[in-house]
Amino acid sequence: MAIAAVQSFLNQLYHELKGLSEGRVATYIPELAKANPDWFGISVVTLDGQVFEVGDVAQKFTIQSISKVFVYSMALEDYGRENLLKKVGVEPTGDPFNSLIRLDEDSKRPDNPMVNAGAIATTSLITGQDPADRLNRMLAMFQRYVGDEVFVDVSTFVSERSTGHRNRAMAHLMLNFGLIDEHIDEALDLYFQQCSVLVTCHDLAVMAATLANKGVNPLTGVQAVGAEHVRDILSVMYTCGMYNFAGEWAFRVGIPAKSGVSGGILAVVPNQAGIAVFSPPLDGHGNSVRGLKVFEALSQEYGFHLFDLSLGHCRFAQGLQQT
Ligand code: GLU
């Protein structure tokens, strides 16, 4: 049976990388330690709704840091770009995601919304009448991107809530600077809930494809976020999305992306596709080891690097042809 070239390429990458034993599953959140290191899925969703996938693309896991992209998109809508910039910067840190050193030393403003301090500050700005209303608005937002119902994994939420002392320390420091208001326990709960939203690798690819498609979910036609915010979201992903590997990622892979400690990486190829990889073993930066290898290969094969795209070197159309 004829299949698209991209599907053959994904199958080949999957078989090449499946046996890889590098990396470690995150354990600092006790629930995450239960992940199977062999889980591995790759999903590509095009703007006309074609789906190419291989492996464990329907396995559910918690979204973790990848949620920061989407909550940032919500805060841009709720709060406005300029107001948001006053609270949370857009500067890459080069520090680990959970560092609080620069918060104290520097501007008293989190550097960017992709590190934990910036994400907690961003989450604290989500509007709503009460905590339940804010959570429901957030779940509705995720639902627009995914195109289906989403749920919070209560075990992971409780696990993070009872062990997230660094995140609590950051919130208290930001309260001390007057950057967030005194409802810090509510803001932290909402942050732990957003990190505990259950997704699949397929869902992440649809979410990425929505951002690649000017904010419109290509499978449902629903506008998940105003098109005017997409450039800002992708800029922050490009410069800050891959922990303290963001510069090297921009150089080697060149696709706006975000990774999370549960092993997901979501990447947006503007006007082409959304791509996601799920594989829990992480490298020292917190990025999925198999994920990095898949994206490096895909970027190389199809000319997905932003500076290949802008020079007209994208070869994805060939990948969509049958072989
Ligand atoms: N919930 C995690 C934390 O706050 C998210 C970290 C991540 O995925 O980078 O530590």
Coordinates of C-alpha atoms in Angstrom, one line a residue, residues 37-226:
P37 CA 10.9 4.7 29.7
D38 CA 10.0 2.7 26.6
W39 CA 7.0 4.9 25.8
F40 CA 7.7 6.6 22.5
G41 CA 5.4 8.3 20.0
I42 CA 5.8 10.8 17.1
S43 CA 2.8 12.7 15.7
V44 CA 2.6 15.2 12.8
V45 CA -0.6 17.1 11.9
T46 CA -0.7 19.2 8.8
L47 CA -2.7 22.4 8.3
D48 CA -5.2 20.5 6.0
G49 CA -5.8 18.0 8.7
Q50 CA -3.6 15.1 7.6
V51 CA -2.2 13.1 10.5
F52 CA 1.0 11.0 10.4
E53 CA 1.9 9.1 13.5
V54 CA 3.8 6.2 14.9
G55 CA 4.2 4.5 18.3
D56 CA 2.5 5.4 21.6
V57 CA 0.6 8.5 20.3
A58 CA -2.5 7.7 22.4
Q59 CA -0.7 7.2 25.7
K60 CA -1.9 9.8 28.2
F61 CA 0.6 11.8 30.3
T62 CA 0.6 15.1 32.1
I63 CA 1.5 18.1 29.9
Q64 CA 3.8 19.7 32.5
S65 CA 5.8 22.7 31.2
I66 CA 4.3 22.6 27.7
S67 CA 1.2 24.1 29.4
K68 CA 3.1 27.3 29.9
V69 CA 2.8 28.2 26.2
F70 CA -1.0 27.9 26.2
V71 CA -1.5 29.7 29.5
Y72 CA 0.7 32.5 28.2
S73 CA -1.5 32.7 25.1
M74 CA -4.5 33.0 27.5
A75 CA -2.8 35.7 29.5
L76 CA -2.0 37.6 26.3
E77 CA -5.7 37.6 25.6
D78 CA -6.8 38.3 29.2
Y79 CA -4.3 40.9 30.1
G80 CA -2.9 42.4 26.9
R81 CA 0.6 42.3 25.5
E82 CA 2.0 45.5 27.0
N83 CA 0.5 44.9 30.5
L84 CA 1.9 41.3 30.5
L85 CA 5.3 42.5 29.5
K86 CA 5.5 44.7 32.6
K87 CA 5.0 41.6 34.7
V88 CA 6.9 38.9 32.8
G89 CA 9.8 39.6 30.5
V90 CA 10.8 37.8 27.2
E91 CA 14.5 37.3 27.9
P92 CA 16.1 33.8 27.8
T93 CA 17.9 33.0 31.0
G94 CA 20.4 30.3 30.3
D95 CA 19.5 29.0 33.8
P96 CA 17.6 25.9 34.7
F97 CA 13.8 26.2 34.6
N98 CA 13.4 26.1 38.3
S99 CA 16.1 28.6 39.2
L100 CA 15.2 31.5 41.5
I101 CA 18.5 33.2 41.6
R102 CA 17.9 35.8 38.9
L103 CA 14.5 36.6 40.3
D104 CA 16.2 37.9 43.4
E105 CA 19.3 39.5 41.9
D106 CA 17.9 41.1 38.8
S107 CA 14.9 43.0 37.8
K108 CA 12.5 41.5 40.4
R109 CA 10.5 40.4 37.4
P110 CA 10.7 36.9 36.0
D111 CA 12.8 36.8 32.8
N112 CA 10.3 34.9 30.7
P113 CA 7.0 32.9 30.8
M114 CA 8.7 29.6 30.0
V115 CA 10.6 29.3 33.3
N116 CA 8.7 28.4 36.4
A117 CA 8.8 31.8 38.1
G118 CA 7.4 33.5 34.9
A119 CA 4.9 30.8 34.4
I120 CA 3.5 31.1 37.9
A121 CA 3.3 34.9 37.5
T122 CA 1.5 34.4 34.2
T123 CA -0.9 32.0 35.8
S124 CA -1.6 34.4 38.6
L125 CA -2.9 36.9 36.0
I126 CA -5.6 34.6 34.5
T127 CA -9.0 36.2 35.2
G128 CA -12.1 34.6 36.7
Q129 CA -14.6 35.1 39.5
D130 CA -13.1 32.4 41.8
P131 CA -10.6 29.5 41.6
A132 CA -13.2 27.1 40.0
D133 CA -14.0 29.7 37.3
R134 CA -10.3 30.3 36.5
L135 CA -9.7 26.5 36.3
N136 CA -12.8 26.1 34.0
R137 CA -11.7 28.9 31.8
M138 CA -8.3 27.3 31.5
L139 CA -9.7 23.9 30.7
A140 CA -11.9 25.4 28.1
M141 CA -8.9 27.1 26.5
F142 CA -7.0 23.8 26.4
Q143 CA -10.1 22.2 24.9
R144 CA -10.1 24.6 22.0
Y145 CA -6.5 23.7 21.2
V146 CA -7.0 19.9 21.6
G147 CA -10.4 19.7 20.0
D148 CA -11.7 17.4 22.8
E149 CA -12.4 17.3 26.5
V150 CA -9.3 17.6 28.8
F151 CA -8.9 16.6 32.4
V152 CA -6.6 17.2 35.3
D153 CA -4.8 14.2 36.6
V154 CA -5.6 14.5 40.3
S155 CA -2.7 12.2 41.5
T156 CA -0.1 14.3 39.7
F157 CA -1.7 17.5 40.9
V158 CA -1.6 16.3 44.5
S159 CA 2.0 15.0 44.0
E160 CA 3.2 18.4 42.8
R161 CA 1.2 20.3 45.3
S162 CA 2.8 18.5 48.2
T163 CA 6.3 18.5 46.9
G164 CA 6.6 21.8 44.9
H165 CA 8.5 23.7 47.5
R166 CA 10.8 25.6 45.0
N167 CA 7.7 26.7 43.2
R168 CA 6.2 27.9 46.4
A169 CA 9.4 29.7 47.3
M170 CA 9.3 31.5 44.0
A171 CA 5.7 32.6 44.5
H172 CA 6.6 33.9 48.0
L173 CA 9.5 35.9 46.6
M174 CA 7.3 37.4 43.9
L175 CA 4.7 38.3 46.5
N176 CA 7.5 40.0 48.5
F177 CA 8.3 42.1 45.4
G178 CA 4.7 42.9 44.9
L179 CA 4.7 41.2 41.6
I180 CA 1.8 38.8 42.3
D181 CA -1.0 39.4 44.8
E182 CA -1.5 37.7 48.1
H183 CA -3.7 34.8 46.6
I184 CA -0.5 32.8 46.0
D185 CA -1.9 29.5 47.1
E186 CA -4.7 29.8 44.6
A187 CA -2.2 30.8 41.9
L188 CA 0.0 27.8 42.8
D189 CA -2.9 25.4 42.7
L190 CA -3.9 26.6 39.3
Y191 CA -0.3 26.3 38.1
F192 CA 0.0 22.7 39.5
Q193 CA -3.4 22.0 37.8
Q194 CA -2.3 23.3 34.4
C195 CA 0.9 21.1 34.6
S196 CA -1.3 18.1 35.5
V197 CA -3.6 18.4 32.4
L198 CA -3.6 15.0 30.6
V199 CA -2.7 14.9 27.0
T200 CA -1.5 12.5 24.4
C201 CA 1.3 13.0 21.8
H202 CA -1.5 13.3 19.2
D203 CA -3.1 16.0 21.2
L204 CA 0.1 18.0 21.4
A205 CA 0.6 17.8 17.6
V206 CA -2.9 19.2 17.1
M207 CA -2.2 22.0 19.6
A208 CA 1.0 22.8 17.7
A209 CA -0.8 22.6 14.4
T210 CA -3.3 25.2 15.8
L211 CA -0.4 27.6 16.4
A212 CA 1.0 26.8 13.0
N213 CA -2.4 27.7 11.5
K214 CA -2.8 31.2 12.9
G215 CA -4.6 30.0 16.0
V216 CA -7.3 27.9 14.2
N217 CA -7.4 24.2 15.2
P218 CA -7.1 22.5 11.8
L219 CA -9.2 19.5 12.8
T220 CA -12.2 21.4 14.3
G221 CA -11.9 24.8 12.6
V222 CA -12.2 26.5 16.1
Q223 CA -10.2 29.6 16.7
A224 CA -8.3 28.7 19.9
V225 CA -6.4 32.0 20.2
G226 CA -6.5 35.3 18.4

